[in-house]
PDB file of C-alpha atoms in Angstrom:
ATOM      1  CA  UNK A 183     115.956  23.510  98.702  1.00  0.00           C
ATOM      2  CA  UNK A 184     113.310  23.930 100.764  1.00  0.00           C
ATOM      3  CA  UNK A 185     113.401  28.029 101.128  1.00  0.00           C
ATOM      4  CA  UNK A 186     113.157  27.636  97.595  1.00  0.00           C
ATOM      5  CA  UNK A 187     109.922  25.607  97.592  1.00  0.00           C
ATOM      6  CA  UNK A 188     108.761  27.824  99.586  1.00  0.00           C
ATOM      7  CA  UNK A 189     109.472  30.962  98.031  1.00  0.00           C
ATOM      8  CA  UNK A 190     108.140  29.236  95.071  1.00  0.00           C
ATOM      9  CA  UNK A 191     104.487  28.333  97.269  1.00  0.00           C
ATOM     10  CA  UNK A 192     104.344  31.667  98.497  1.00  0.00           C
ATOM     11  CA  UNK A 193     104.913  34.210  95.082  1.00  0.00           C
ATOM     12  CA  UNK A 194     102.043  31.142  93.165  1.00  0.00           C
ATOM     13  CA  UNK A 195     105.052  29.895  90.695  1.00  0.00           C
ATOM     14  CA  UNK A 196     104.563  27.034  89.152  1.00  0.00           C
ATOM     15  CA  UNK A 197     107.163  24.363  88.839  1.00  0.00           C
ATOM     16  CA  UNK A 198     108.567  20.845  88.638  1.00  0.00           C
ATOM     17  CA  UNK A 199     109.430  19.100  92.012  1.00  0.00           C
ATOM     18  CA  UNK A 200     111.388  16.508  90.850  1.00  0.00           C
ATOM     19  CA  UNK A 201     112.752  14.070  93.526  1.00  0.00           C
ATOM     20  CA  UNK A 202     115.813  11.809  91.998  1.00  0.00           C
ATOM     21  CA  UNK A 203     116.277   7.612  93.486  1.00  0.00           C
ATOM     22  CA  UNK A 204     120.120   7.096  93.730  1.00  0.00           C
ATOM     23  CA  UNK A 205     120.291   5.745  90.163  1.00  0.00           C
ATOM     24  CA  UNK A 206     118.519   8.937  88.324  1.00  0.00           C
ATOM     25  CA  UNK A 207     120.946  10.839  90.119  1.00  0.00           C
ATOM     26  CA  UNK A 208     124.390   8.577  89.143  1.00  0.00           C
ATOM     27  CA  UNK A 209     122.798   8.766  85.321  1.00  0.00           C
ATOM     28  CA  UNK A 210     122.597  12.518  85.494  1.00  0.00           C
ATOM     29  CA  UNK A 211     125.500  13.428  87.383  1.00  0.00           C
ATOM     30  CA  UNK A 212     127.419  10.891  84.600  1.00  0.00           C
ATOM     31  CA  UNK A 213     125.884  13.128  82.291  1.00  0.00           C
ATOM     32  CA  UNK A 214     127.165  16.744  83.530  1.00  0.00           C
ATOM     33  CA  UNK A 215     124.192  17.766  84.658  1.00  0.00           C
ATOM     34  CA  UNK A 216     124.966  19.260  87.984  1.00  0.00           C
ATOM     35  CA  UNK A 217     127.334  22.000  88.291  1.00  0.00           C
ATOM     36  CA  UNK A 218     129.809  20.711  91.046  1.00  0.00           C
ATOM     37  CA  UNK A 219     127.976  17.324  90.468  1.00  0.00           C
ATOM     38  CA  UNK A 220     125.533  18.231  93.640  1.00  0.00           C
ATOM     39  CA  UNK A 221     122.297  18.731  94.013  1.00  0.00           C
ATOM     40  CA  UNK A 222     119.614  20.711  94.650  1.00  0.00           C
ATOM     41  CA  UNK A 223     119.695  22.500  91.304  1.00  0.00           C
ATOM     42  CA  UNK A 224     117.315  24.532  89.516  1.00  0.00           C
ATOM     43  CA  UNK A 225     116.585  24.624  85.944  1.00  0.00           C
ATOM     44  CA  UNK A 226     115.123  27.555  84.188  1.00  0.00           C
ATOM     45  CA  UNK A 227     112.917  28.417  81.443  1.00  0.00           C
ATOM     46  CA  UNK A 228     115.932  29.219  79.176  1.00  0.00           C
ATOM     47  CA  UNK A 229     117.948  25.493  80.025  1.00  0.00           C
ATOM     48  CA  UNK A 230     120.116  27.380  82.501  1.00  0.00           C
ATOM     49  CA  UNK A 231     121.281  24.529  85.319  1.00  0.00           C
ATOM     50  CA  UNK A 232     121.964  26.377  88.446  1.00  0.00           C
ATOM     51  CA  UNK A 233     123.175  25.230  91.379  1.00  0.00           C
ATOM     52  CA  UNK A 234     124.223  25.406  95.358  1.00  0.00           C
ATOM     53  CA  UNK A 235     120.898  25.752  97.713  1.00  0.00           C
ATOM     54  CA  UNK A 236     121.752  29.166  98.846  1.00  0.00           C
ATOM     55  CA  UNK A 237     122.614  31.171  95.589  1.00  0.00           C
ATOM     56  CA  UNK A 238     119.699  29.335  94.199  1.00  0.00           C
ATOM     57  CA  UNK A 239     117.450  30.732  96.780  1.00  0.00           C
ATOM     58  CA  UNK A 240     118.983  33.998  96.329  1.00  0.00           C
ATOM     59  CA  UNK A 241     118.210  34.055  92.356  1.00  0.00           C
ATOM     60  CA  UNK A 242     114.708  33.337  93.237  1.00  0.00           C
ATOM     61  CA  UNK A 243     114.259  35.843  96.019  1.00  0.00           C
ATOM     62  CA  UNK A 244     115.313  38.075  92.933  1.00  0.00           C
ATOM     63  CA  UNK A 245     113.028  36.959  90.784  1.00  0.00           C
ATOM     64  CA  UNK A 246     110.493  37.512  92.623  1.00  0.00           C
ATOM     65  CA  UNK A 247     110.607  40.408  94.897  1.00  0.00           C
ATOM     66  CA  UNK A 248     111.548  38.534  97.883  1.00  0.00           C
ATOM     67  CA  UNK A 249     115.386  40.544  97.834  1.00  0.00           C
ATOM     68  CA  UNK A 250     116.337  44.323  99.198  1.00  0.00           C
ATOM     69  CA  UNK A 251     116.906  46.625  96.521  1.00  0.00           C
ATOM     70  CA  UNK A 252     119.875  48.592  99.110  1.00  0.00           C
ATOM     71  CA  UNK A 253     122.792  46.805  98.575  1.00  0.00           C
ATOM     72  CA  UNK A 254     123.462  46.978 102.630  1.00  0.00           C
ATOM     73  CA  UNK A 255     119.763  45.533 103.182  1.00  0.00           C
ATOM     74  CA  UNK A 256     121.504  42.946 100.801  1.00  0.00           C
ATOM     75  CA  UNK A 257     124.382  42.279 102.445  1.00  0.00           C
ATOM     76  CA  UNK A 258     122.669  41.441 105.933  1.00  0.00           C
ATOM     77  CA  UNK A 259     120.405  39.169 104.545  1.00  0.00           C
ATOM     78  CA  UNK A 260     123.210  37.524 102.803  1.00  0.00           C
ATOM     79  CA  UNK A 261     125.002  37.304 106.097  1.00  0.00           C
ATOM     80  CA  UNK A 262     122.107  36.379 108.208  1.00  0.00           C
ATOM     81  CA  UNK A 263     121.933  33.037 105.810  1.00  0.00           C
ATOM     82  CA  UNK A 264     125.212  32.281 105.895  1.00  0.00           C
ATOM     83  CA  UNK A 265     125.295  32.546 109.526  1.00  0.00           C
ATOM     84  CA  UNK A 266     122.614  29.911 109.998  1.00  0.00           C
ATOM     85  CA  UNK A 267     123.956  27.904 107.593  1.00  0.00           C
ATOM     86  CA  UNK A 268     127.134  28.244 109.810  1.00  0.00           C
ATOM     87  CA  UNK A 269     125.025  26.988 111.933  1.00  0.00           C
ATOM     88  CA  UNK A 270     123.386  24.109 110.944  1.00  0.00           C
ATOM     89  CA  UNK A 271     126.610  22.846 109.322  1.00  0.00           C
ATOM     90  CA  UNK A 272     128.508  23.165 112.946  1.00  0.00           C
ATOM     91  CA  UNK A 273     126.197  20.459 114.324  1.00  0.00           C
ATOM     92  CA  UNK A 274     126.722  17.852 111.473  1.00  0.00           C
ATOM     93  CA  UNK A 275     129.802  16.568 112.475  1.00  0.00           C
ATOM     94  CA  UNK A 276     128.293  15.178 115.905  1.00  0.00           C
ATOM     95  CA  UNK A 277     124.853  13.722 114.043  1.00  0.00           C
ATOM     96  CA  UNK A 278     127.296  12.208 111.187  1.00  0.00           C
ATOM     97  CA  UNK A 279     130.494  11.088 112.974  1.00  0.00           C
ATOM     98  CA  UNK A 280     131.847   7.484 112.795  1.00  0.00           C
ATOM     99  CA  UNK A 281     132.892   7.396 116.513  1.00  0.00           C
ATOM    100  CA  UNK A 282     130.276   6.766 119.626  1.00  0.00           C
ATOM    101  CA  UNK A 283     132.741   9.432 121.341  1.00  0.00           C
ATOM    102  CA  UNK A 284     131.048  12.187 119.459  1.00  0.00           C
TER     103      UNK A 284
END
């Protein structure tokens, strides 16, 4: 979410940085109020929940100028964020395994 923060910080948006304890969280995904029961998520103005950190961060670069208008400019900074998300994710099962062998 942080992109998003930042993204946020950077075009002068104001907006609601709300940090849930385990037990907000449990009421609210009891409640529906996640899509895929995950967080971050983002509401809008309108009520609309969204969620998944990436397409978030892609709605906002929308929003607010922050996206290509060419479709191929589009597409590479699509796949430039995947691919470090790739990334990042390929090094989570060493910092989160169960074993000392990883």
């Amino acid at each position: 979410a942080e992109a998003t923060r930042m993204m946020f910080a950077h075009a002068k948006v104001e907006y609601e940085d709300v940090r849930l304890n385990g037990e907000q969280f449990a009421e609210l995904k009891a409640a529906n109020k996640f899509e895929f029961g995950q967080v971050p998520a983002l509401e809008t103005d309108d009520g609309k929940v969204l969620s998944q950190s990436a397409s978030i961060a892609r709605f906002v670069a929308r929003a607010y100028g922050y996206y290509p208008e060419d479709v191929v400019d589009q597409w590479y900074h699509d796949s430039t964020v995947d691919a470090l998300e790739d990334l990042a994710m390929s090094g989570t099962g060493i910092h989160f395994s169960q074993t000392e062998e990883a």
